[in-house]
């Protein structure tokens, strides 16, 4: 298998699996229990929270573990609107958000909130000046993702965060695609709420976090026991939390070298595609893009046909995001970039990772060329 779908999910690192295994067996104890062996599990969770918080230079008390990015995004918006209750009902977001934010906003709209979407350019970059003009007296929240999952464009979150802070507006960013891939330093950026997910950085699925800036007082997600400081009740996913922290430690060690390597491989892959297949176009932002993502529009063949033919050769890629693949609706991200539906239907996403090799990419170009050019 040639796996070129790392933006959908990554294979847990063997170190992550090794860390998790004892907690799926012998060390099964409930971290809330009184006896010493359980207390040791509790200490491990506390250590994991501290390590993850350190990674983004946050206060450990600001990290709340969740079941993944979707839950964190949903909860972030709920916290924002409850914390700002009485101050307004206007929210600004971007048209390229993941469905976890997009559909949550849709729900808030039904509850009477007004949602405005910022303008983006053809590369998917939010226009910060225009966004500034959209701010109103009753704007309570700006939610703009850190990087897009389909085209990889990295948004100017430092600028947007500053803008929000200056106006007393909350700022949420969905960092699911960037956490563990590019640096995030919460001392340098004003962020009130940040979502992340472990399975995008070689950690376990069903595990994520929401960072909530200390002092921000929003609504609990789950009512029950006192776990997650009473904000998200339920016995902790111990293996998941420890696996997440292990994945973060690995990312800390490897992030720089991984991103340089992936960018080189990705750039060479795109160059070859452009040379070998006339009419290919690369989407996303040239200057500010996640190192491992290539969104490619082909001159002919719809994405589904290409995916099936690639699959027959053992190559795994995707059309847009995994979540919208299969839905057969054209990508809202490409549409927002002004790419006509007819072209977005011919667009594939290739996302590289730690195990991607140059020869795998060369083979993929060869297969695509033989499908499209016929040689
Ligand atoms: N946000 C973005 C940008 C994503 O790419 C994804 C997953 O594809 C999610 C949120 C959802 O994360 P999870 O799969 O952990 O629920």
Coordinates of C-alpha atoms and ligand atoms in Angstrom, one line a residue:
X1 CA 0.0 0.0 0.0
X2 CA 1.2 3.5 -0.9
X3 CA -0.5 5.6 1.7
X4 CA -1.0 9.2 0.6
X5 CA -3.9 10.2 2.9
X6 CA -2.1 11.3 6.1
X7 CA -4.5 14.3 6.4
X8 CA -7.3 11.8 6.9
X9 CA -5.4 9.9 9.5
X10 CA -2.0 8.7 10.4
X11 CA -0.7 5.3 11.5
X12 CA 0.0 5.3 15.2
X13 CA 3.7 5.4 15.9
X14 CA 4.9 2.1 17.4
X15 CA 6.0 4.1 20.4
X16 CA 2.5 5.4 20.8
X17 CA 1.0 1.8 20.7
X18 CA 3.7 0.6 23.1
X19 CA 2.8 3.4 25.6
X20 CA -0.9 2.6 25.3
X21 CA -0.9 -1.2 25.6
X22 CA -0.4 -1.6 29.3
X23 CA -3.3 0.7 30.0
X24 CA -5.6 -1.4 27.9
X25 CA -4.7 -4.4 30.1
X26 CA -2.9 -4.7 33.4
X27 CA -3.0 -1.0 34.2
X28 CA -6.8 -0.7 33.7
X29 CA -7.5 1.2 36.9
X30 CA -9.8 4.2 37.2
X31 CA -7.7 7.3 37.7
X32 CA -10.3 8.7 40.1
X33 CA -10.0 5.8 42.5
X34 CA -8.4 6.3 46.0
X35 CA -5.8 3.4 46.1
X36 CA -2.2 3.9 45.2
X37 CA -2.0 2.0 41.9
X38 CA -4.9 4.1 40.6
X39 CA -3.2 7.3 41.9
X40 CA -0.2 6.3 39.8
X41 CA -2.4 6.3 36.7
X42 CA -3.8 9.7 37.7
X43 CA -0.2 11.0 38.0
X44 CA 0.5 9.8 34.5
X45 CA -2.6 11.7 33.1
X46 CA -1.4 14.8 34.9
X47 CA 2.1 14.4 33.4
X48 CA 0.5 13.9 29.9
X49 CA -1.5 17.0 30.3
X50 CA 1.6 19.0 31.3
X51 CA 3.7 17.6 28.4
X52 CA 1.0 18.5 25.9
X53 CA 0.5 22.0 27.4
X54 CA 4.2 22.6 27.4
X55 CA 4.3 21.7 23.7
X56 CA 2.1 24.7 22.9
X57 CA 3.4 26.8 25.8
X58 CA 0.0 26.7 27.6
X59 CA -1.1 26.3 31.2
X60 CA -1.9 22.6 31.8
X61 CA -5.2 23.7 33.4
X62 CA -6.2 25.1 30.0
X63 CA -6.1 21.7 28.4
X64 CA -9.3 19.6 28.3
X65 CA -9.2 16.2 26.8
X66 CA -11.9 15.3 24.3
X67 CA -12.9 12.5 22.0
X68 CA -11.3 14.2 19.0
X69 CA -11.3 17.3 16.9
X70 CA -15.0 17.2 16.1
X71 CA -15.9 17.3 19.8
X72 CA -13.4 20.0 20.5
X73 CA -14.7 22.2 17.7
X74 CA -18.3 21.7 18.8
X75 CA -17.5 22.5 22.4
X76 CA -15.3 25.5 21.5
X77 CA -18.2 27.2 19.8
X78 CA -20.5 26.4 22.7
X79 CA -18.1 27.8 25.2
X80 CA -17.7 31.0 23.1
X81 CA -21.4 31.7 22.8
X82 CA -22.1 31.0 26.5
X83 CA -19.1 33.0 27.8
X84 CA -20.2 35.9 25.6
X85 CA -23.9 35.6 26.4
X86 CA -25.6 39.0 26.4
X87 CA -22.8 40.7 24.5
X88 CA -24.0 39.9 21.0
X89 CA -25.0 37.2 18.5
X90 CA -22.7 37.8 15.6
X91 CA -20.0 35.3 14.7
X92 CA -17.3 35.6 11.9
X93 CA -15.8 32.4 10.4
X94 CA -14.3 31.4 7.1
X95 CA -15.9 29.5 4.2
X96 CA -13.3 26.8 4.3
X97 CA -13.8 25.4 7.8
X98 CA -14.1 21.7 8.5
X99 CA -17.7 20.4 8.8
X100 CA -17.1 20.1 12.6
X101 CA -17.1 24.0 12.7
X102 CA -19.3 24.6 9.6
X103 CA -22.2 22.4 10.8
X104 CA -21.9 23.7 14.4
X105 CA -22.3 27.2 13.0
X106 CA -25.2 26.1 11.0
X107 CA -26.8 24.9 14.3
X108 CA -26.0 28.2 16.0
X109 CA -27.7 30.0 13.1
X110 CA -30.9 28.1 13.9
X111 CA -30.6 29.3 17.5
X112 CA -30.6 32.9 16.2
X113 CA -26.9 33.7 15.9
X114 CA -25.8 35.6 12.8
X115 CA -22.9 34.1 10.9
X116 CA -20.7 36.0 8.5
X117 CA -18.1 34.3 6.4
X118 CA -14.8 36.1 5.7
X119 CA -13.6 36.5 2.1
X120 CA -10.8 34.3 0.9
X121 CA -8.6 34.5 -2.2
X122 CA -8.1 31.8 -4.8
X123 CA -5.4 30.2 -2.6
X124 CA -7.8 29.9 0.3
X125 CA -6.2 32.7 2.4
X126 CA -8.5 34.8 4.5
X127 CA -8.4 38.5 3.7
X128 CA -7.7 40.0 7.1
X129 CA -8.4 43.6 6.1
X130 CA -11.9 42.6 4.9
X131 CA -12.4 40.5 8.0
X132 CA -11.6 43.6 10.1
X133 CA -14.3 45.5 8.2
X134 CA -16.8 42.8 9.1
X135 CA -16.4 43.2 12.8
X136 CA -19.5 44.8 14.5
X137 CA -20.5 46.0 17.9
X138 CA -22.2 42.7 18.5
X139 CA -19.5 40.4 17.2
X140 CA -18.6 37.9 19.9
X141 CA -16.4 35.3 18.1
X142 CA -14.1 34.8 15.2
X143 CA -13.5 31.1 14.3
X144 CA -10.8 30.6 11.6
X145 CA -8.9 27.3 11.1
X146 CA -5.1 27.2 11.4
X147 CA -4.7 25.3 8.2
X148 CA -7.1 23.8 5.8
X149 CA -7.4 20.0 5.5
X150 CA -8.1 19.9 1.7
X151 CA -5.6 22.4 0.3
X152 CA -3.2 22.9 3.2
X153 CA -3.4 26.7 3.2
X154 CA -2.1 28.1 6.6
X155 CA -4.2 31.1 7.7
X156 CA -2.8 34.2 9.3
X157 CA -4.0 33.3 12.8
X158 CA -1.6 35.6 14.6
X159 CA -3.0 38.6 12.8
X160 CA -6.6 37.4 13.3
X161 CA -6.0 36.7 17.0
X162 CA -4.6 40.1 17.5
X163 CA -7.5 41.7 15.7
X164 CA -10.0 39.8 17.9
X165 CA -8.1 40.5 21.1
X166 CA -8.0 44.3 20.4
X167 CA -11.8 44.3 20.0
X168 CA -12.6 42.1 22.9
X169 CA -13.8 39.3 20.6
X170 CA -13.1 35.6 21.3
X171 CA -10.9 33.8 18.8
X172 CA -11.1 30.0 18.1
X173 CA -8.9 28.2 15.8
X174 CA -9.2 24.6 14.6
X175 CA -5.6 23.4 14.7
X176 CA -6.4 19.8 13.9
X177 CA -4.2 19.7 10.8
X178 CA -1.3 21.7 12.3
X179 CA -0.9 20.5 15.9
X180 CA 2.3 18.5 15.9
X181 CA 3.1 19.5 12.3
X182 CA 4.0 23.1 12.5
X183 CA 4.9 25.2 15.6
X184 CA 2.1 26.6 17.7
X185 CA 3.2 29.0 20.5
X186 CA 0.4 30.3 22.5
X187 CA 2.7 33.0 24.1
X188 CA 3.1 34.5 20.6
X189 CA -0.5 34.3 19.4
X190 CA -3.7 35.4 21.0
X191 CA -5.9 32.4 21.0
X192 CA -8.9 31.8 23.3
X193 CA -9.9 28.4 22.1
X194 CA -7.9 25.8 20.1
X195 CA -8.9 22.3 18.9
X196 CA -6.6 19.4 18.1
X197 CA -6.8 15.7 17.4
X198 CA -4.3 13.0 18.2
X199 CA -4.9 10.8 15.2
X200 CA -3.5 13.4 12.8
X201 CA -0.1 13.2 14.5
X202 CA 0.5 9.5 14.7
X203 CA -1.5 9.2 17.9
X204 CA -4.7 7.3 18.6
X205 CA -8.1 7.9 17.1
X206 CA -11.0 9.1 19.3
X207 CA -8.7 11.4 21.2
X208 CA -8.3 15.2 21.1
X209 CA -8.2 18.3 23.1
X210 CA -9.6 21.7 23.5
X211 CA -7.4 24.5 24.9
X212 CA -9.5 27.0 26.8
X213 CA -7.7 30.2 27.7
X214 CA -7.6 30.4 31.5
X215 CA -10.2 32.8 32.8
X216 CA -12.6 32.1 30.0
X217 CA -15.8 30.9 31.6
X218 CA -17.9 28.9 29.3
X219 CA -20.4 26.0 29.4
X220 CA -19.5 22.5 30.5
X221 CA -19.7 19.9 27.7
X222 CA -20.8 16.9 29.8
X223 CA -22.5 16.9 33.2
X224 CA -21.5 14.1 35.6
X225 CA -18.4 13.5 37.7
X226 CA -15.5 15.9 38.3
X227 CA -13.2 14.7 35.5
X228 CA -11.6 17.4 33.3
X229 CA -12.1 19.9 36.2
X230 CA -15.8 19.2 36.0
X231 CA -16.1 20.6 32.5
X232 CA -16.3 17.2 30.6
X233 CA -17.4 14.5 32.9
X234 CA -16.7 10.8 32.3
X235 CA -13.9 8.4 33.1
X236 CA -10.9 9.4 31.2
X237 CA -9.7 7.6 28.1
X238 CA -6.4 6.7 29.8
X239 CA -4.7 4.8 26.9
X240 CA -5.8 7.6 24.5
X241 CA -4.5 10.4 26.7
X242 CA -1.1 8.7 27.3
X243 CA -0.8 7.8 23.6
X244 CA -1.6 11.4 22.6
X245 CA 1.1 12.7 25.0
X246 CA 3.6 10.2 23.5
X247 CA 2.7 11.3 20.0
X248 CA 3.3 14.9 21.1
X249 CA 6.7 14.1 22.5
X250 CA 7.6 12.4 19.2
X251 CA 6.3 15.4 17.2
X252 CA 8.4 17.7 19.4
X253 CA 11.5 15.7 18.4
X254 CA 10.7 15.2 14.8
X255 CA 8.5 18.1 13.6
X256 CA 11.3 20.2 12.1
X257 CA 12.9 17.4 10.2
X258 CA 9.6 15.9 9.1
X259 CA 8.3 19.1 7.7
X260 CA 11.5 19.9 5.8
X261 CA 11.5 16.3 4.4
X262 CA 7.8 16.3 3.5
X263 CA 8.0 19.7 1.8
X264 CA 10.9 18.6 -0.3
X265 CA 9.1 15.4 -1.3
X266 CA 5.8 17.2 -1.9
X267 CA 7.4 20.0 -4.0
X268 CA 9.3 17.4 -6.2
X269 CA 6.0 15.4 -6.6
X270 CA 4.1 18.5 -7.7
X271 CA 6.9 19.5 -10.1
X272 CA 6.9 16.0 -11.7
X273 CA 3.1 16.0 -12.0
X274 CA 3.3 19.4 -13.7
X275 CA 6.0 18.2 -16.1
X276 CA 4.6 14.8 -16.9
X277 CA 0.9 15.6 -17.2
X278 CA -0.1 18.6 -19.3
X279 CA -2.9 20.7 -17.8
X280 CA -2.3 19.8 -14.1
X281 CA -2.9 22.6 -11.6
X282 CA -1.9 22.8 -8.0
X283 CA -4.3 24.4 -5.5
X284 CA -3.7 26.1 -2.2
X285 CA -1.3 28.8 -1.1
X286 CA 2.3 28.8 -2.5
X287 CA 3.9 30.7 0.3
X288 CA 1.9 29.5 3.3
X289 CA 0.9 25.8 3.0
X290 CA 1.2 22.7 5.2
X291 CA 4.3 20.8 4.1
X292 CA 2.6 17.5 3.4
X293 CA -0.5 18.5 1.4
X294 CA -0.8 18.6 -2.4
X295 CA -4.2 19.4 -3.9
X296 CA -4.1 18.7 -7.6
X297 CA -6.6 19.4 -10.3
X298 CA -6.2 17.0 -13.3
X299 CA -7.1 17.9 -16.9
X300 CA -9.5 15.0 -17.2
X301 CA -11.2 12.1 -15.4
X302 CA -13.3 12.8 -12.4
X303 CA -11.8 12.3 -8.9
X304 CA -13.8 9.1 -8.2
X305 CA -12.6 7.4 -11.3
X306 CA -9.0 8.4 -10.6
X307 CA -9.3 7.2 -7.0
X308 CA -10.6 3.8 -8.1
X309 CA -7.8 3.4 -10.6
X310 CA -5.2 4.5 -8.1
X311 CA -6.7 2.1 -5.5
X312 CA -6.3 -0.7 -8.0
X313 CA -2.5 0.0 -8.0
X314 CA -2.5 0.1 -4.2
X315 CA -2.3 3.9 -3.9
X316 CA -4.5 5.6 -1.3
X317 CA -5.4 9.2 -1.8
X318 CA -8.6 11.2 -1.4
X319 CA -10.9 13.6 -3.1
X320 CA -11.1 16.6 -0.9
X321 CA -11.3 15.6 2.7
X322 CA -12.1 12.1 3.9
X323 CA -15.3 13.4 5.4
X324 CA -16.6 14.8 2.2
X325 CA -15.3 11.9 0.0
X326 CA -18.2 9.6 -0.8
X327 CA -20.7 12.4 -0.2
X328 CA -20.4 13.3 -3.9
X329 CA -21.0 16.9 -3.2
X330 CA -18.3 19.2 -4.6
X331 CA -15.8 20.5 -2.1
X332 CA -17.0 23.6 -0.3
X333 CA -13.3 24.5 0.1
X334 CA -12.5 24.5 -3.6
X335 CA -15.8 26.3 -4.4
X336 CA -15.0 29.0 -1.8
X337 CA -11.6 29.4 -3.6
X338 CA -13.5 30.2 -6.8
X339 CA -12.7 26.9 -8.5
X340 CA -15.6 25.8 -10.7
X341 CA -17.5 22.6 -9.7
X342 CA -16.4 21.0 -12.9
X343 CA -12.7 21.5 -12.0
X344 CA -13.2 20.6 -8.3
X345 CA -14.7 17.3 -9.5
X346 CA -11.3 16.6 -11.1
X347 CA -9.3 17.4 -7.9
X348 CA -7.4 14.9 -5.7
X349 CA -5.7 15.5 -2.4
X350 CA -2.4 13.7 -1.7
X351 CA -1.1 14.0 1.8
X352 CA 2.4 12.9 2.8
X353 CA 3.7 11.7 6.1
X354 CA 6.7 10.2 7.9
X355 CA 6.7 7.0 6.0
X356 CA 6.2 8.5 2.5
X357 CA 9.1 7.6 0.2
X358 CA 10.3 9.3 -2.9
X359 CA 9.9 6.1 -5.0
X360 CA 6.3 5.9 -3.8
X361 CA 5.6 9.4 -5.2
X362 CA 7.5 8.7 -8.4
X363 CA 5.4 5.5 -8.9
X364 CA 2.2 7.5 -8.2
X365 CA 3.2 10.1 -10.9
X366 CA 3.9 7.2 -13.3
X367 CA 0.5 5.6 -12.6
X368 CA -1.4 8.9 -13.0
X369 CA 0.5 9.7 -16.2
X370 CA -0.4 6.3 -17.7
X371 CA -4.1 6.8 -16.8
X372 CA -4.3 10.4 -18.1
X373 CA -1.7 10.6 -20.9
X374 CA -1.9 7.0 -21.7
X375 CA 1.9 6.3 -21.8
Ligands
LIG1 N1 -10.9 19.7 11.8 C1 -10.1 19.4 10.8 C2 -9.5 20.6 10.1 C3 -9.9 18.1 10.4 O1 -9.2 17.9 9.3 C4 -10.6 17.1 11.1 C5 -10.5 15.7 10.6 O2 -10.4 15.4 9.5 C6 -11.4 17.4 12.2 C7 -11.6 18.7 12.5 C8 -12.1 16.4 12.9 O3 -11.3 15.7 13.8 P1 -11.6 14.2 14.4 O4 -11.5 13.3 13.3 O5 -10.6 14.0 15.5 O6 -13.0 14.3 15.0

